[in-house]
Amino acid sequence: MDTHITESFRIPPASLQAIPYVFLIVIVPLYDTLFVPFARKITGHESGITPLQRIGVGLFLVTFSMVSATIMEKKRRHEALNMNQTLSIFWIAPQFIIFGMSEMFTAVGLVEFFYTQSLKGMQTFLTSITYCSYSFGFYLSSLLVSLVNKITSTKGGDGVGGCLHDNNINKDKLDLFYWLLAALSFLNFLNYLFWSRCYSNNPSLSTISQEGHPQSSMESRQHNDVSVDNSIP
């Protein structure tokens, strides 16, 4: 793709990873100031929606990020092979923006869930487990590429090939691989729905997990009433 911003400056392709995080800087304040108060009026929940609902929305958006990547890659490949044209690299920005929105819902929902629904002292451990799962996912991605190449390979007289065998993306079928990732993302979302529906929210843990606020206002009033009653002879 064309990486030129000006005639003399090219944007490094790896720097596109910054798009979702720059987008988060803009969207998170809007989410807190606009969406949360609006959703709070409807749901009555302090955060607008529950942590599990946030995670679910984030996992669902990942599917659209992969669909966007599929459509864009198919368009890029068509323009390169049939029109002999190179698209601007910013055409793939939408998939990074959708991914940023997904990260906002999923990451924030996970942290909120761990700090309101886990026992004291377990929050940091559970958060670290999340990042360990990310690193494990990066390892599995390499395994998935190898597996796809092996399954889609065709043995003939000239050797062995696969959807991602060549180093030329105009020859590879990267759009088909993105479709696979979209399908796996949707299956992951359905799997999450199954397990999240089995979970029962524990409001007592939410109260315990708030540092400096071990008791709710109702519990405080009840404690004061008991103290007054004990002081009466």
Short mmCIF file of C-alpha atoms in Angstrom, two decimals:
data_model
loop_
_atom_site.label_atom_id
_atom_site.label_comp_id
_atom_site.label_asym_id
_atom_site.label_seq_id
_atom_site.Cartn_x
_atom_site.Cartn_y
_atom_site.Cartn_z
CA MET A 1 0.00 0.00 0.00
CA ASP A 2 1.02 3.61 -0.49
CA THR A 3 2.64 4.79 2.75
CA HIS A 4 3.27 8.38 1.62
CA ILE A 5 1.82 11.21 3.67
CA THR A 6 3.80 13.84 1.77
CA GLU A 7 6.18 13.48 -1.15
CA SER A 8 9.14 13.16 1.18
CA PHE A 9 7.64 11.42 4.23
CA ARG A 10 6.47 7.84 4.54
CA ILE A 11 4.56 6.54 7.52
CA PRO A 12 6.04 3.33 8.99
CA PRO A 13 3.41 0.59 8.62
CA ALA A 14 4.04 -0.64 12.18
CA SER A 15 3.03 2.78 13.53
CA LEU A 16 -0.57 2.09 12.50
CA GLN A 17 -0.86 0.12 15.74
CA ALA A 18 -1.07 3.53 17.42
CA ILE A 19 -4.41 4.30 15.72
CA PRO A 20 -6.64 2.38 18.18
CA TYR A 21 -4.91 3.92 21.19
CA VAL A 22 -5.07 7.46 19.83
CA PHE A 23 -8.73 6.78 19.10
CA LEU A 24 -9.19 5.59 22.70
CA ILE A 25 -7.89 8.93 24.00
CA VAL A 26 -10.75 10.62 22.18
CA ILE A 27 -13.56 8.09 22.62
CA VAL A 28 -13.14 7.18 26.31
CA PRO A 29 -14.00 10.69 27.63
CA LEU A 30 -17.01 10.78 25.28
CA TYR A 31 -18.07 7.36 26.53
CA ASP A 32 -17.90 8.46 30.17
CA THR A 33 -19.62 11.82 29.64
CA LEU A 34 -22.30 10.85 27.12
CA PHE A 35 -22.99 7.12 27.00
CA VAL A 36 -22.68 6.20 30.69
CA PRO A 37 -25.18 8.82 32.00
CA PHE A 38 -27.62 7.95 29.21
CA ALA A 39 -27.36 4.21 29.80
CA ARG A 40 -27.57 4.71 33.58
CA LYS A 41 -31.03 6.26 33.20
CA ILE A 42 -32.19 3.18 31.30
CA THR A 43 -30.48 0.36 33.18
CA GLY A 44 -30.08 1.91 36.63
CA HIS A 45 -26.54 0.53 36.76
CA GLU A 46 -23.84 2.88 38.06
CA SER A 47 -21.56 2.20 35.08
CA GLY A 48 -24.36 2.28 32.53
CA ILE A 49 -23.96 -1.38 31.66
CA THR A 50 -22.55 -4.25 33.67
CA PRO A 51 -18.91 -5.37 33.27
CA LEU A 52 -20.03 -8.61 31.62
CA GLN A 53 -22.08 -6.64 29.10
CA ARG A 54 -19.07 -4.44 28.35
CA ILE A 55 -16.90 -7.48 27.69
CA GLY A 56 -19.58 -8.97 25.45
CA VAL A 57 -19.86 -5.80 23.36
CA GLY A 58 -16.08 -5.70 22.98
CA LEU A 59 -15.87 -9.32 21.86
CA PHE A 60 -18.70 -8.76 19.39
CA LEU A 61 -16.95 -5.73 17.86
CA VAL A 62 -13.82 -7.79 17.21
CA THR A 63 -15.79 -9.73 14.60
CA PHE A 64 -16.57 -6.52 12.71
CA SER A 65 -12.93 -5.52 12.89
CA MET A 66 -12.01 -8.74 11.08
CA VAL A 67 -14.84 -8.29 8.56
CA SER A 68 -13.57 -4.78 7.84
CA ALA A 69 -10.07 -6.17 7.33
CA THR A 70 -11.45 -8.80 4.95
CA ILE A 71 -13.33 -6.29 2.79
CA MET A 72 -10.37 -3.93 2.70
CA GLU A 73 -7.87 -6.64 1.77
CA LYS A 74 -10.13 -7.90 -1.01
CA LYS A 75 -10.42 -4.35 -2.39
CA ARG A 76 -6.67 -3.77 -2.11
CA ARG A 77 -5.85 -6.99 -3.91
CA HIS A 78 -8.37 -6.26 -6.67
CA GLU A 79 -6.94 -2.79 -7.24
CA ALA A 80 -3.38 -4.14 -7.31
CA LEU A 81 -4.01 -7.04 -9.71
CA ASN A 82 -6.71 -5.67 -12.02
CA MET A 83 -6.24 -1.89 -11.92
CA ASN A 84 -2.50 -1.77 -11.21
CA GLN A 85 -3.17 0.81 -8.49
CA THR A 86 -1.87 1.09 -4.94
CA LEU A 87 -4.29 2.23 -2.25
CA SER A 88 -3.34 4.54 0.56
CA ILE A 89 -2.38 2.78 3.75
CA PHE A 90 -5.01 4.78 5.64
CA TRP A 91 -7.72 2.68 4.00
CA ILE A 92 -7.05 0.08 6.69
CA ALA A 93 -7.59 2.61 9.49
CA PRO A 94 -11.29 1.61 10.00
CA GLN A 95 -10.38 -1.88 11.18
CA PHE A 96 -7.96 -0.39 13.72
CA ILE A 97 -10.64 2.06 14.91
CA ILE A 98 -13.16 -0.75 15.41
CA PHE A 99 -10.50 -2.73 17.23
CA GLY A 100 -9.87 0.30 19.47
CA MET A 101 -13.56 0.43 20.38
CA SER A 102 -13.47 -3.28 21.12
CA GLU A 103 -10.44 -2.80 23.36
CA MET A 104 -12.21 0.00 25.23
CA PHE A 105 -15.17 -2.22 26.10
CA THR A 106 -13.27 -5.45 26.72
CA ALA A 107 -10.27 -4.18 28.68
CA VAL A 108 -12.25 -1.79 30.88
CA GLY A 109 -14.96 -4.41 31.41
CA LEU A 110 -12.40 -7.01 32.49
CA VAL A 111 -10.71 -4.69 34.97
CA GLU A 112 -14.07 -3.59 36.40
CA PHE A 113 -15.23 -7.19 36.66
CA PHE A 114 -12.06 -8.32 38.45
CA TYR A 115 -12.16 -5.45 40.94
CA THR A 116 -15.85 -5.82 41.76
CA GLN A 117 -16.44 -9.58 41.56
CA SER A 118 -13.24 -11.10 42.96
CA LEU A 119 -11.96 -11.45 46.49
CA LYS A 120 -9.58 -8.87 47.88
CA GLY A 121 -6.01 -9.61 46.85
CA MET A 122 -7.02 -11.49 43.69
CA GLN A 123 -7.58 -8.47 41.42
CA THR A 124 -3.95 -7.99 40.38
CA PHE A 125 -3.46 -11.72 39.86
CA LEU A 126 -6.50 -11.99 37.60
CA THR A 127 -5.41 -8.94 35.61
CA SER A 128 -1.98 -10.52 35.05
CA ILE A 129 -3.70 -13.70 33.86
CA THR A 130 -5.43 -11.58 31.20
CA TYR A 131 -2.12 -10.35 29.80
CA CYS A 132 -0.73 -13.88 29.93
CA SER A 133 -3.64 -14.97 27.76
CA TYR A 134 -2.69 -12.23 25.25
CA SER A 135 0.85 -13.56 24.99
CA PHE A 136 -0.45 -17.11 24.63
CA GLY A 137 -2.72 -15.88 21.83
CA PHE A 138 0.26 -14.42 19.96
CA TYR A 139 1.90 -17.82 20.11
CA LEU A 140 -1.23 -19.57 18.87
CA SER A 141 -1.50 -17.10 15.96
CA SER A 142 1.75 -18.48 14.51
CA LEU A 143 0.41 -22.00 14.97
CA LEU A 144 -2.84 -21.00 13.23
CA VAL A 145 -0.96 -19.65 10.20
CA SER A 146 1.00 -22.88 9.88
CA LEU A 147 -2.17 -24.93 10.28
CA VAL A 148 -4.02 -22.94 7.60
CA ASN A 149 -1.10 -23.33 5.21
CA LYS A 150 -1.03 -27.07 5.79
CA ILE A 151 -4.78 -27.55 5.34
CA THR A 152 -5.04 -25.35 2.23
CA SER A 153 -1.87 -26.66 0.60
CA THR A 154 -2.13 -28.39 -2.76
CA LYS A 155 0.45 -30.96 -3.67
CA GLY A 156 1.41 -31.04 -7.29
CA GLY A 157 4.38 -31.49 -9.48
CA ASP A 158 5.85 -28.09 -8.61
CA GLY A 159 5.73 -28.37 -4.84
CA VAL A 160 3.50 -27.37 -1.97
CA GLY A 161 1.55 -24.15 -1.47
CA GLY A 162 -1.15 -22.68 0.75
CA CYS A 163 -3.28 -19.59 1.29
CA LEU A 164 -0.41 -17.85 3.09
CA HIS A 165 2.52 -19.69 1.54
CA ASP A 166 4.02 -16.92 -0.61
CA ASN A 167 5.65 -13.78 0.71
CA ASN A 168 3.73 -11.78 -1.92
CA ILE A 169 0.37 -10.74 -0.48
CA ASN A 170 -0.99 -10.25 -4.01
CA LYS A 171 -0.58 -14.00 -4.52
CA ASP A 172 -1.67 -15.06 -1.04
CA LYS A 173 -5.34 -15.24 -0.05
CA LEU A 174 -5.09 -13.04 3.01
CA ASP A 175 -8.77 -12.06 2.76
CA LEU A 176 -9.77 -15.72 3.26
CA PHE A 177 -7.60 -15.87 6.35
CA TYR A 178 -9.36 -12.77 7.69
CA TRP A 179 -12.71 -14.47 7.10
CA LEU A 180 -11.46 -17.36 9.22
CA LEU A 181 -10.47 -14.93 11.99
CA ALA A 182 -13.91 -13.29 11.79
CA ALA A 183 -15.60 -16.68 12.16
CA LEU A 184 -13.37 -17.63 15.10
CA SER A 185 -14.08 -14.26 16.74
CA PHE A 186 -17.83 -14.82 16.43
CA LEU A 187 -17.53 -18.34 17.84
CA ASN A 188 -15.52 -16.89 20.71
CA PHE A 189 -18.34 -14.39 21.32
CA LEU A 190 -20.94 -17.17 21.39
CA ASN A 191 -18.76 -19.16 23.79
CA TYR A 192 -18.54 -16.10 26.04
CA LEU A 193 -22.33 -15.68 25.98
CA PHE A 194 -22.79 -19.26 27.15
CA TRP A 195 -20.47 -18.94 30.14
CA SER A 196 -21.49 -15.41 31.09
CA ARG A 197 -25.15 -16.43 31.28
CA CYS A 198 -24.13 -19.07 33.83
CA TYR A 199 -22.56 -16.46 36.10
CA SER A 200 -24.50 -14.96 38.98
CA ASN A 201 -23.52 -11.44 40.03
CA ASN A 202 -22.41 -11.11 43.67
CA PRO A 203 -23.21 -7.59 44.92
CA SER A 204 -21.47 -8.21 48.26
CA LEU A 205 -18.10 -8.57 46.53
CA SER A 206 -18.64 -5.25 44.78
CA THR A 207 -18.95 -3.60 48.18
CA ILE A 208 -15.93 -5.36 49.67
CA SER A 209 -13.70 -4.57 46.70
CA GLN A 210 -14.14 -0.80 46.97
CA GLU A 211 -11.19 0.47 48.96
CA GLY A 212 -12.18 2.92 51.64
CA HIS A 213 -15.84 1.99 51.29
CA PRO A 214 -16.18 -1.42 52.93
CA GLN A 215 -19.81 -0.82 53.80
CA SER A 216 -22.73 0.54 51.85
CA SER A 217 -24.73 3.48 53.19
CA MET A 218 -27.56 1.15 54.18
CA GLU A 219 -25.16 -1.09 56.15
CA SER A 220 -23.68 1.98 57.84
CA ARG A 221 -27.11 3.16 58.94
CA GLN A 222 -27.92 -0.30 60.27
CA HIS A 223 -24.62 -0.36 62.19
CA ASN A 224 -25.38 3.04 63.71
CA ASP A 225 -28.88 1.92 64.70
CA VAL A 226 -27.44 -1.14 66.45
CA SER A 227 -24.92 1.04 68.30
CA VAL A 228 -27.68 3.35 69.49
CA ASP A 229 -29.79 0.42 70.64
CA ASN A 230 -26.87 -1.07 72.59
CA SER A 231 -26.26 2.22 74.34
CA ILE A 232 -29.81 2.33 75.72
CA PRO A 233 -29.97 0.67 79.15
#
